[in-house]
Amino acid sequence: MIVRTLEDLTDTDRDVTTENWSSRRFLLADDHLGYSLNDTVLHAGTTTTMWYRNHQESVYCVGGTGTLTDLESGDVHPINPGTLYVLDGHERHELYAETDLRMVCVFTPPLTGREVHDADGAYPLLDASLAPAAEAPRR
Ligand code: 9YT
């Protein structure tokens, strides 16, 4: 059994802050669960463009308000506590945080924790052995 608290992660290498967001990585690839889970706060007033070519991500809002734009369809969705969105088609998307926006994010394959967004807003696949077969050639 694994039991972790936010306090356990604070100021460790599982506590990552960028200009737009802070992310506390509760579960990473080296926990060997097949997915990763983090608690991310997108900072109020920021807009983040993302495109997870190599991952699927499920994101559940537990605090704050904002707007999600699907950059492929143009659809805009309000984000509030209790809203889940799932990027099951590797959709390019943009997340605007009207207030601090607290999101629980699950990635498959799991993040290793060393990823940074590339110019497309994507995360590279750092451990190719974790890739689904269809995704492996895309590196
Ligand atoms: C909603 C969101 O920001 N998802 C990306 C995860 C987060 N930025 C992270 O932990 O890298």
PDB file of C-alpha atoms and ligand atoms in Angstrom:
ATOM      1  CA  MET A   1       0.000   0.000   0.000  1.00  0.00           C
ATOM      2  CA  ILE A   2       1.127   3.521  -0.792  1.00  0.00           C
ATOM      3  CA  VAL A   3       0.040   6.435   1.415  1.00  0.00           C
ATOM      4  CA  ARG A   4       1.244   9.938   0.564  1.00  0.00           C
ATOM      5  CA  THR A   5       0.228  13.444   1.566  1.00  0.00           C
ATOM      6  CA  LEU A   6       0.799  16.796  -0.108  1.00  0.00           C
ATOM      7  CA  GLU A   7       3.180  17.608   2.717  1.00  0.00           C
ATOM      8  CA  ASP A   8       5.311  14.567   1.848  1.00  0.00           C
ATOM      9  CA  LEU A   9       5.820  15.963  -1.673  1.00  0.00           C
ATOM     10  CA  THR A  10       6.391  19.634  -0.872  1.00  0.00           C
ATOM     11  CA  ASP A  11       9.859  20.855  -1.903  1.00  0.00           C
ATOM     12  CA  THR A  12      10.879  17.453  -3.263  1.00  0.00           C
ATOM     13  CA  ASP A  13      11.521  16.628  -6.924  1.00  0.00           C
ATOM     14  CA  ARG A  14       7.843  15.565  -7.082  1.00  0.00           C
ATOM     15  CA  ASP A  15       6.841  19.205  -6.539  1.00  0.00           C
ATOM     16  CA  VAL A  16       7.268  20.995  -9.893  1.00  0.00           C
ATOM     17  CA  THR A  17       6.489  24.671 -10.491  1.00  0.00           C
ATOM     18  CA  THR A  18       6.486  26.466 -13.848  1.00  0.00           C
ATOM     19  CA  GLU A  19       5.289  29.932 -14.803  1.00  0.00           C
ATOM     20  CA  ASN A  20       1.706  28.739 -15.380  1.00  0.00           C
ATOM     21  CA  TRP A  21       1.263  25.880 -12.913  1.00  0.00           C
ATOM     22  CA  SER A  22       2.468  23.967  -9.900  1.00  0.00           C
ATOM     23  CA  SER A  23       2.148  20.187  -9.953  1.00  0.00           C
ATOM     24  CA  ARG A  24       2.497  17.748  -7.114  1.00  0.00           C
ATOM     25  CA  ARG A  25       3.283  14.327  -8.554  1.00  0.00           C
ATOM     26  CA  PHE A  26       1.686  11.786  -6.207  1.00  0.00           C
ATOM     27  CA  LEU A  27       2.297   8.822  -8.506  1.00  0.00           C
ATOM     28  CA  LEU A  28       4.910   8.499 -11.249  1.00  0.00           C
ATOM     29  CA  ALA A  29       6.194   5.776 -13.554  1.00  0.00           C
ATOM     30  CA  ASP A  30       8.568   4.465 -10.908  1.00  0.00           C
ATOM     31  CA  ASP A  31       5.578   3.593  -8.724  1.00  0.00           C
ATOM     32  CA  HIS A  32       4.840   0.891 -11.367  1.00  0.00           C
ATOM     33  CA  LEU A  33       1.062   1.310 -11.496  1.00  0.00           C
ATOM     34  CA  GLY A  34       0.713   1.898 -15.236  1.00  0.00           C
ATOM     35  CA  TYR A  35      -0.559   5.466 -14.726  1.00  0.00           C
ATOM     36  CA  SER A  36       0.574   8.632 -12.973  1.00  0.00           C
ATOM     37  CA  LEU A  37      -1.527  10.944 -10.803  1.00  0.00           C
ATOM     38  CA  ASN A  38      -0.841  14.527  -9.874  1.00  0.00           C
ATOM     39  CA  ASP A  39      -2.525  17.440  -8.143  1.00  0.00           C
ATOM     40  CA  THR A  40      -1.954  20.483 -10.344  1.00  0.00           C
ATOM     41  CA  VAL A  41      -2.822  24.108  -9.596  1.00  0.00           C
ATOM     42  CA  LEU A  42      -2.970  26.299 -12.712  1.00  0.00           C
ATOM     43  CA  HIS A  43      -2.269  29.839 -11.627  1.00  0.00           C
ATOM     44  CA  ALA A  44      -5.064  32.430 -11.857  1.00  0.00           C
ATOM     45  CA  GLY A  45      -4.970  34.461 -15.063  1.00  0.00           C
ATOM     46  CA  THR A  46      -2.845  32.017 -17.053  1.00  0.00           C
ATOM     47  CA  THR A  47      -3.653  30.226 -20.299  1.00  0.00           C
ATOM     48  CA  THR A  48      -1.787  26.985 -21.009  1.00  0.00           C
ATOM     49  CA  THR A  49      -1.721  25.317 -24.421  1.00  0.00           C
ATOM     50  CA  MET A  50      -1.158  21.566 -24.303  1.00  0.00           C
ATOM     51  CA  TRP A  51      -1.010  18.660 -26.702  1.00  0.00           C
ATOM     52  CA  TYR A  52      -0.279  15.231 -25.279  1.00  0.00           C
ATOM     53  CA  ARG A  53       0.648  13.380 -28.428  1.00  0.00           C
ATOM     54  CA  ASN A  54       2.152  10.520 -26.450  1.00  0.00           C
ATOM     55  CA  HIS A  55      -0.253  10.302 -23.527  1.00  0.00           C
ATOM     56  CA  GLN A  56      -3.920  10.129 -22.641  1.00  0.00           C
ATOM     57  CA  GLU A  57      -4.941  12.348 -19.748  1.00  0.00           C
ATOM     58  CA  SER A  58      -8.019  12.453 -17.518  1.00  0.00           C
ATOM     59  CA  VAL A  59      -8.435  15.690 -15.570  1.00  0.00           C
ATOM     60  CA  TYR A  60     -10.891  16.215 -12.707  1.00  0.00           C
ATOM     61  CA  CYS A  61     -11.465  19.730 -11.366  1.00  0.00           C
ATOM     62  CA  VAL A  62     -11.644  19.953  -7.580  1.00  0.00           C
ATOM     63  CA  GLY A  63     -11.319  23.730  -7.187  1.00  0.00           C
ATOM     64  CA  GLY A  64     -11.558  27.047  -9.019  1.00  0.00           C
ATOM     65  CA  THR A  65     -13.088  28.142 -12.287  1.00  0.00           C
ATOM     66  CA  GLY A  66     -11.804  28.355 -15.844  1.00  0.00           C
ATOM     67  CA  THR A  67     -12.386  27.468 -19.457  1.00  0.00           C
ATOM     68  CA  LEU A  68     -11.230  24.546 -21.607  1.00  0.00           C
ATOM     69  CA  THR A  69     -10.995  25.052 -25.370  1.00  0.00           C
ATOM     70  CA  ASP A  70     -10.670  22.082 -27.718  1.00  0.00           C
ATOM     71  CA  LEU A  71      -8.344  23.580 -30.328  1.00  0.00           C
ATOM     72  CA  GLU A  72      -9.373  20.991 -32.890  1.00  0.00           C
ATOM     73  CA  SER A  73     -13.166  21.470 -32.750  1.00  0.00           C
ATOM     74  CA  GLY A  74     -13.220  24.974 -31.287  1.00  0.00           C
ATOM     75  CA  ASP A  75     -15.615  23.777 -28.548  1.00  0.00           C
ATOM     76  CA  VAL A  76     -15.368  25.720 -25.291  1.00  0.00           C
ATOM     77  CA  HIS A  77     -16.258  24.120 -21.953  1.00  0.00           C
ATOM     78  CA  PRO A  78     -16.626  25.805 -18.559  1.00  0.00           C
ATOM     79  CA  ILE A  79     -14.457  24.167 -15.896  1.00  0.00           C
ATOM     80  CA  ASN A  80     -15.704  24.061 -12.308  1.00  0.00           C
ATOM     81  CA  PRO A  81     -15.330  21.686  -9.347  1.00  0.00           C
ATOM     82  CA  GLY A  82     -16.951  18.391 -10.297  1.00  0.00           C
ATOM     83  CA  THR A  83     -16.094  18.593 -14.010  1.00  0.00           C
ATOM     84  CA  LEU A  84     -13.988  15.864 -15.652  1.00  0.00           C
ATOM     85  CA  TYR A  85     -12.428  16.034 -19.094  1.00  0.00           C
ATOM     86  CA  VAL A  86     -10.613  13.225 -20.838  1.00  0.00           C
ATOM     87  CA  LEU A  87      -8.144  13.713 -23.688  1.00  0.00           C
ATOM     88  CA  ASP A  88      -8.713  10.284 -25.173  1.00  0.00           C
ATOM     89  CA  GLY A  89      -7.958  11.482 -28.708  1.00  0.00           C
ATOM     90  CA  HIS A  90      -4.724  13.400 -28.031  1.00  0.00           C
ATOM     91  CA  GLU A  91      -6.618  16.660 -28.643  1.00  0.00           C
ATOM     92  CA  ARG A  92      -4.708  19.931 -28.707  1.00  0.00           C
ATOM     93  CA  HIS A  93      -6.308  22.108 -26.050  1.00  0.00           C
ATOM     94  CA  GLU A  94      -6.022  25.296 -24.078  1.00  0.00           C
ATOM     95  CA  LEU A  95      -6.864  25.768 -20.412  1.00  0.00           C
ATOM     96  CA  TYR A  96      -7.604  29.231 -19.054  1.00  0.00           C
ATOM     97  CA  ALA A  97      -7.577  29.613 -15.277  1.00  0.00           C
ATOM     98  CA  GLU A  98      -9.924  32.395 -14.243  1.00  0.00           C
ATOM     99  CA  THR A  99      -9.058  31.705 -10.605  1.00  0.00           C
ATOM    100  CA  ASP A 100      -6.468  29.251  -9.306  1.00  0.00           C
ATOM    101  CA  LEU A 101      -7.664  26.012 -10.869  1.00  0.00           C
ATOM    102  CA  ARG A 102      -6.971  22.809  -8.973  1.00  0.00           C
ATOM    103  CA  MET A 103      -6.994  19.667 -11.078  1.00  0.00           C
ATOM    104  CA  VAL A 104      -6.346  15.986 -10.384  1.00  0.00           C
ATOM    105  CA  CYS A 105      -4.592  14.618 -13.497  1.00  0.00           C
ATOM    106  CA  VAL A 106      -4.103  10.965 -14.463  1.00  0.00           C
ATOM    107  CA  PHE A 107      -1.761  10.129 -17.342  1.00  0.00           C
ATOM    108  CA  THR A 108      -1.318   6.882 -19.237  1.00  0.00           C
ATOM    109  CA  PRO A 109       1.389   5.943 -19.925  1.00  0.00           C
ATOM    110  CA  PRO A 110       2.634   7.374 -16.639  1.00  0.00           C
ATOM    111  CA  LEU A 111       4.761  10.503 -16.436  1.00  0.00           C
ATOM    112  CA  THR A 112       8.269   9.885 -15.215  1.00  0.00           C
ATOM    113  CA  GLY A 113       8.351  13.328 -13.586  1.00  0.00           C
ATOM    114  CA  ARG A 114      11.112  14.716 -15.801  1.00  0.00           C
ATOM    115  CA  GLU A 115       8.895  15.908 -18.660  1.00  0.00           C
ATOM    116  CA  VAL A 116       8.654  19.547 -19.675  1.00  0.00           C
ATOM    117  CA  HIS A 117       6.266  20.856 -22.319  1.00  0.00           C
ATOM    118  CA  ASP A 118       7.893  21.114 -25.739  1.00  0.00           C
ATOM    119  CA  ALA A 119       7.116  23.831 -28.281  1.00  0.00           C
ATOM    120  CA  ASP A 120       3.835  22.073 -29.169  1.00  0.00           C
ATOM    121  CA  GLY A 121       2.728  21.885 -25.526  1.00  0.00           C
ATOM    122  CA  ALA A 122       3.405  18.141 -25.546  1.00  0.00           C
ATOM    123  CA  TYR A 123       5.346  15.960 -23.171  1.00  0.00           C
ATOM    124  CA  PRO A 124       7.962  13.688 -24.696  1.00  0.00           C
ATOM    125  CA  LEU A 125       7.751  10.000 -24.011  1.00  0.00           C
ATOM    126  CA  LEU A 126      10.793   9.570 -21.805  1.00  0.00           C
ATOM    127  CA  ASP A 127      10.516   5.844 -21.344  1.00  0.00           C
ATOM    128  CA  ALA A 128       9.700   4.283 -24.728  1.00  0.00           C
ATOM    129  CA  SER A 129       9.025   0.918 -23.091  1.00  0.00           C
ATOM    130  CA  LEU A 130       5.874   2.421 -21.535  1.00  0.00           C
ATOM    131  CA  ALA A 131       4.374   3.424 -24.888  1.00  0.00           C
ATOM    132  CA  PRO A 132       1.286   1.776 -26.285  1.00  0.00           C
ATOM    133  CA  ALA A 133       2.365  -0.052 -29.457  1.00  0.00           C
ATOM    134  CA  ALA A 134       0.636   2.436 -31.762  1.00  0.00           C
ATOM    135  CA  GLU A 135       2.434   5.380 -30.206  1.00  0.00           C
ATOM    136  CA  ALA A 136       5.980   4.072 -30.090  1.00  0.00           C
ATOM    137  CA  PRO A 137       7.168   5.240 -33.528  1.00  0.00           C
ATOM    138  CA  ARG A 138       6.157   8.867 -32.881  1.00  0.00           C
ATOM    139  CA  ARG A 139       9.195   9.923 -30.810  1.00  0.00           C
TER     140      ARG A 139
HETATM  141  C1  9YT B   1      -4.394  20.158 -16.356  1.00  0.00           C
HETATM  142  C2  9YT B   1      -2.917  20.118 -16.577  1.00  0.00           C
HETATM  143  O1  9YT B   1      -2.211  21.046 -16.404  1.00  0.00           O
HETATM  144  N1  9YT B   1      -2.422  18.981 -16.989  1.00  0.00           N
HETATM  145  C3  9YT B   1      -1.019  18.811 -17.145  1.00  0.00           C
HETATM  146  C4  9YT B   1      -0.409  18.222 -15.934  1.00  0.00           C
HETATM  147  C5  9YT B   1       0.489  19.127 -15.213  1.00  0.00           C
HETATM  148  N2  9YT B   1       0.780  20.327 -15.897  1.00  0.00           N
HETATM  149  C6  9YT B   1       1.729  18.354 -14.900  1.00  0.00           C
HETATM  150  O2  9YT B   1       1.775  17.718 -13.857  1.00  0.00           O
HETATM  151  O3  9YT B   1       2.659  18.354 -15.692  1.00  0.00           O
END
